[in-house]
Tab-separated table of C-alpha atoms in Angstrom:
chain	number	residue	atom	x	y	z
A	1	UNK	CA	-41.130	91.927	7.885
A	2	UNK	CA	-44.358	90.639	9.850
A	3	UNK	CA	-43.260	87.120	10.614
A	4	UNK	CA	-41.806	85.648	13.668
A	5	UNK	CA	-38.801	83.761	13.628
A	6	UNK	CA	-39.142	80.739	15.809
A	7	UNK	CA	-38.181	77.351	16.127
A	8	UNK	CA	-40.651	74.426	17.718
A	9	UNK	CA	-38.549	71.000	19.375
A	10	UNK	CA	-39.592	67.966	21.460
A	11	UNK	CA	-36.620	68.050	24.182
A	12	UNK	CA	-36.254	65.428	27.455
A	13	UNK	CA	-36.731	66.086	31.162
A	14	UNK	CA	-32.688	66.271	31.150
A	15	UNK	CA	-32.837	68.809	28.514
A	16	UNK	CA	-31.828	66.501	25.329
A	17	UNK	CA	-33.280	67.156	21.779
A	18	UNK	CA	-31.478	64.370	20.065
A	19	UNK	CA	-28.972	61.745	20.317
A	20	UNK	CA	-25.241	62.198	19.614
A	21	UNK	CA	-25.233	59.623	16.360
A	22	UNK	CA	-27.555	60.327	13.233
A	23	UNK	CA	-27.893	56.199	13.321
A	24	UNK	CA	-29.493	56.587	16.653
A	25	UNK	CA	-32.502	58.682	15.481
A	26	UNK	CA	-34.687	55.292	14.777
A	27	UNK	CA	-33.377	54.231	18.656
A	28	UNK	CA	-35.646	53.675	21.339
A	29	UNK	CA	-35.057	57.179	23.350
A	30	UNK	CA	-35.966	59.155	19.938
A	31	UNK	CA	-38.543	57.488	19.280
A	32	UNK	CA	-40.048	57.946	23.414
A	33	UNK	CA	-38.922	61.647	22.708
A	34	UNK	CA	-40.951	61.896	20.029
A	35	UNK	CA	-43.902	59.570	20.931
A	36	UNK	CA	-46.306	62.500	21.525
A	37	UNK	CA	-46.560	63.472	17.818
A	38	UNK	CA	-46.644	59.798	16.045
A	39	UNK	CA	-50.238	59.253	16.997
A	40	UNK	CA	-51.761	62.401	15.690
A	41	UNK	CA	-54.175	62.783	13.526
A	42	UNK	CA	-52.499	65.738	11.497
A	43	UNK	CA	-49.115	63.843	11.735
A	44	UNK	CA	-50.498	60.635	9.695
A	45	UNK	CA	-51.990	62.621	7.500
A	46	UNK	CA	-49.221	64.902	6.436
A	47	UNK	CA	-46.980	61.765	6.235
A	48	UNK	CA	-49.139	59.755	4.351
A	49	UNK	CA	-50.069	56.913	7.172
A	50	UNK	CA	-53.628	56.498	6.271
A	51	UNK	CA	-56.684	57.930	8.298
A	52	UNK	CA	-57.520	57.548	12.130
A	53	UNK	CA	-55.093	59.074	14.503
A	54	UNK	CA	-55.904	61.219	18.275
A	55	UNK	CA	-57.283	64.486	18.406
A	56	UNK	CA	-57.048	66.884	20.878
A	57	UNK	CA	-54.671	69.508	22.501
A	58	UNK	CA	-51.722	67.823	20.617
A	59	UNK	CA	-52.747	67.320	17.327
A	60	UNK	CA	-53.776	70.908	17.234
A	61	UNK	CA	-50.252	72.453	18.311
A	62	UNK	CA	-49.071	70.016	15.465
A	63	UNK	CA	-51.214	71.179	13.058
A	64	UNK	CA	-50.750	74.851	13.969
A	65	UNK	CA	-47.578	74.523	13.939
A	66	UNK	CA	-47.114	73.707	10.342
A	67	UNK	CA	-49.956	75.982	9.053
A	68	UNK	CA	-48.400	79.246	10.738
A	69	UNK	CA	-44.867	78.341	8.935
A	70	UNK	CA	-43.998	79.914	5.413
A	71	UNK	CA	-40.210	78.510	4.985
A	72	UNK	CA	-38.190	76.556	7.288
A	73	UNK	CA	-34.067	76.836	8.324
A	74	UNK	CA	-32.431	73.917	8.836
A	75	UNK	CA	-28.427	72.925	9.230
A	76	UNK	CA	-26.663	70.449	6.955
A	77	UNK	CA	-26.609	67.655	10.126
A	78	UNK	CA	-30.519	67.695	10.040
A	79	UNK	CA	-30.463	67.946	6.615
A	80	UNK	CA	-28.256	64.584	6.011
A	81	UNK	CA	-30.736	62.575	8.661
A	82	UNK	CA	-33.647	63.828	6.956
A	83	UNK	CA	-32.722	62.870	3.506
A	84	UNK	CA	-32.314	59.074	4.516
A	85	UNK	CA	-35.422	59.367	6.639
A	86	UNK	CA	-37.998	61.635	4.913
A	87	UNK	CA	-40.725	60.026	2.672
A	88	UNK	CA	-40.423	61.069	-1.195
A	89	UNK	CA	-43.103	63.946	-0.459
A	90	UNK	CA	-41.238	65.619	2.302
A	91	UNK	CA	-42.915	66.785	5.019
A	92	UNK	CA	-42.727	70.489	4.680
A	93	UNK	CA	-44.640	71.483	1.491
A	94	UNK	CA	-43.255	75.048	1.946
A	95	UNK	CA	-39.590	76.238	0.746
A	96	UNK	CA	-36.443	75.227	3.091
A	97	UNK	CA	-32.998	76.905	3.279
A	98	UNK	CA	-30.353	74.742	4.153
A	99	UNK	CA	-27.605	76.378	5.845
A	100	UNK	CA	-24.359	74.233	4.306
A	101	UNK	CA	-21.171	74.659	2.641
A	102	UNK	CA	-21.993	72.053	-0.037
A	103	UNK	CA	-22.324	73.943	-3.175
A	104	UNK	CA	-25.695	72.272	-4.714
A	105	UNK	CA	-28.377	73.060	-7.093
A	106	UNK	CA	-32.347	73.511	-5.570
A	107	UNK	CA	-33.524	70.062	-4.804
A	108	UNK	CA	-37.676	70.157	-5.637
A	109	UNK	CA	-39.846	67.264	-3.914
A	110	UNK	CA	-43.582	66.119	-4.792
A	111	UNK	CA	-45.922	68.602	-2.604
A	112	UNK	CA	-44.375	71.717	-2.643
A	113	UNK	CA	-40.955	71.044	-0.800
A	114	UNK	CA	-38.110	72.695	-2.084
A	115	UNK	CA	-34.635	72.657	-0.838
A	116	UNK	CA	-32.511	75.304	-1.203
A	117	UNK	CA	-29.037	75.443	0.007
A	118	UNK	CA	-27.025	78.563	1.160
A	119	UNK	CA	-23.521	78.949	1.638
A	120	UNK	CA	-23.289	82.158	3.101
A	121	UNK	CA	-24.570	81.894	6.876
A	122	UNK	CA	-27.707	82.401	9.253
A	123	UNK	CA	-28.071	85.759	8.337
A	124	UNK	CA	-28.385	84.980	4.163
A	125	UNK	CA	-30.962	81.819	4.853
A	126	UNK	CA	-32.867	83.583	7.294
A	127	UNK	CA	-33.417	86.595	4.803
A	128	UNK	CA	-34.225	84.095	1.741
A	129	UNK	CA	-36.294	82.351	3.924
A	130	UNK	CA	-38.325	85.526	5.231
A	131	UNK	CA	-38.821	86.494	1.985
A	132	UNK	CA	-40.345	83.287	0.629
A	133	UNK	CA	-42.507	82.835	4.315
A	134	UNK	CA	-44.389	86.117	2.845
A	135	UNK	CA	-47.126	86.947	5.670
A	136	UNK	CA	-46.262	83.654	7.735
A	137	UNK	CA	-43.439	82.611	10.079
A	138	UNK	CA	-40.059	81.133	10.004
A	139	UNK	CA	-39.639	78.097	11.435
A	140	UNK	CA	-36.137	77.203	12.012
A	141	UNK	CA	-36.331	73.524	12.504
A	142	UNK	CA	-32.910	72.521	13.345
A	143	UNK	CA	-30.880	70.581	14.142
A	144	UNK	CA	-29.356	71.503	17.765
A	145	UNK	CA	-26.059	73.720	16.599
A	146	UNK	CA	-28.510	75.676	14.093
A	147	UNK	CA	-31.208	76.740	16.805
A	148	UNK	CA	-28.229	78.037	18.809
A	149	UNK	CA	-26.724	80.415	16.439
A	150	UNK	CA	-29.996	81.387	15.572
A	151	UNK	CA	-30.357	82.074	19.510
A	152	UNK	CA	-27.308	83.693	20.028
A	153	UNK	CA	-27.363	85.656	17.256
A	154	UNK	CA	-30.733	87.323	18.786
A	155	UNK	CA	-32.253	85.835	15.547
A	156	UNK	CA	-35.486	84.520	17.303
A	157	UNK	CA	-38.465	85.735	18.672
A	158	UNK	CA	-40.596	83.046	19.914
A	159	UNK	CA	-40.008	79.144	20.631
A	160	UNK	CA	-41.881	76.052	22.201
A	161	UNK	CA	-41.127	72.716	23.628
A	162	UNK	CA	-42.451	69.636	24.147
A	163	UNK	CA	-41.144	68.684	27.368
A	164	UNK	CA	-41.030	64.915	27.348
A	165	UNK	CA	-41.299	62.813	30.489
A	166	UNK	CA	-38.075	61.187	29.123
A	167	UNK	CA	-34.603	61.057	30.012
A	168	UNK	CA	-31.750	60.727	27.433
A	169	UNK	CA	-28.338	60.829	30.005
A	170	UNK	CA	-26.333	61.998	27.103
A	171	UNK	CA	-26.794	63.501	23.266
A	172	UNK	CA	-27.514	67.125	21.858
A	173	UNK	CA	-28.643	69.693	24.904
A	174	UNK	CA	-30.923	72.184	23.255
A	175	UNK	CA	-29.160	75.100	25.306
A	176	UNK	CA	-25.465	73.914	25.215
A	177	UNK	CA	-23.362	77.082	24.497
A	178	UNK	CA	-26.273	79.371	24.646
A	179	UNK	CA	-25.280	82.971	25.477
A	180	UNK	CA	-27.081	83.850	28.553
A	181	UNK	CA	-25.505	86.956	29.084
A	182	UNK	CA	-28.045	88.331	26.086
A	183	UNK	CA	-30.926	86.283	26.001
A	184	UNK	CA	-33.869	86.452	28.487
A	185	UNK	CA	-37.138	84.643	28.468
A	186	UNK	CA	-40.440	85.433	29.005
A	187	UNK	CA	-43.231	82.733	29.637
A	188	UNK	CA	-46.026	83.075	26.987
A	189	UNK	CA	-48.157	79.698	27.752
A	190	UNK	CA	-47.862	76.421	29.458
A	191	UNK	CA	-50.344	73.563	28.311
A	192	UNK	CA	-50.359	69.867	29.916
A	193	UNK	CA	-51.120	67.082	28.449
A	194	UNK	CA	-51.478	63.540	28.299
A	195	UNK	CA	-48.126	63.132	26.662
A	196	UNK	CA	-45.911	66.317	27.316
A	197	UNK	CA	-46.233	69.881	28.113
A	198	UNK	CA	-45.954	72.402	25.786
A	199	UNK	CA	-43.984	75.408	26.856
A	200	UNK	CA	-44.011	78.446	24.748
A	201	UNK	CA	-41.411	81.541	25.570
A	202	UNK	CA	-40.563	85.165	23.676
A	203	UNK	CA	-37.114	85.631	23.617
A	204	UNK	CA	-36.191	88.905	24.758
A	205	UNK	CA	-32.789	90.766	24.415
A	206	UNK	CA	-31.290	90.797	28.223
């Protein structure tokens, strides 16, 4: 299969990509985490904001971000947030595998969002979600417990982060657990911006 795996995350100075508490994800520090991506042009209009928004450096990682992604991987936890939070056209407009022990029938959204949920492990989403990406890439979009499996089960080629001149002091580390006995890094880009850098790595098998 072509595509890469990879997964894409906003994460603070201290290394935080989200707050303990699902009811803290419209809290201040989230929303300073994720302050980069709110203004962009390709943000408001995948969301639905109305026209206007920044252009530049950021707004094209967004937008290349979503165009190079076939299906998406995401964990029950993200899953729950999202489902409160998402607009009625979710955001995705591609399939999504939802790694879960609930036992629930394909849940289809306006604009080409599908959620499908699997409740046999990484390795079974990951495969149904490969196949559906076709010639594009897996994105597996999290939440923090997902990306690490996914990482220490040498299931990922490729992420990036937005590296956030924010400090949480506490909530979900984006490497807590990892296996660094197996998993080395190799620096593919670093871009500065305005808002954040953007840090792109292959993962390589140590």
């Amino acid at each position: 299969m072509a595509g890469t795996v990879f997964f894409s995350v906003s994460m603070s100075l201290d290394g935080f990509i989200a707050p303990e508490s699902l009811g803290e994800l419209t809290g201040r520090q989230w929303m300073e985490l994720q302050g980069w991506i709110f203004p962009q042009r390709f943000f408001r209009e995948n969301l639905k904001l109305g026209g206007g928004g920044e252009e530049g450096r950021d707004n094209d990682i967004a937008r290349e971000t979503f165009e190079r992604t076939g299906a998406s991987v995401m964990g029950k936890r993200m899953f729950d947030a999202g489902e409160q939070m998402w607009p009625e056209e979710a955001p995705f407009h591609t399939p999504v595998f939802v790694v879960t022990h609930e036992r629930r029938d394909p849940w289809e959204r306006p604009g080409g969002t599908t959620f499908h949920f699997v409740n046999d492990g990484i390795d079974t989403a990951l495969d149904q979600a490969r196949a559906a990406a076709g010639d594009r890439d897996v994105r597996i979009a999290g939440g923090g417990a997902t990306i690490l499996q996914y990482v220490n089960a040498g299931l990922i080629d490729e992420f990036s982060v937005a590296l956030a001149p924010v400090l949480f002091g506490a909530g979900i580390r984006l490497f807590e657990g990892v296996d660094a006995r197996r998993v080395a890094l190799e620096q593919v880009r670093a871009e500065p911006t305005q808002r954040v850098t953007h840090l792109t790595y292959a993962v390589r098998e140590r």
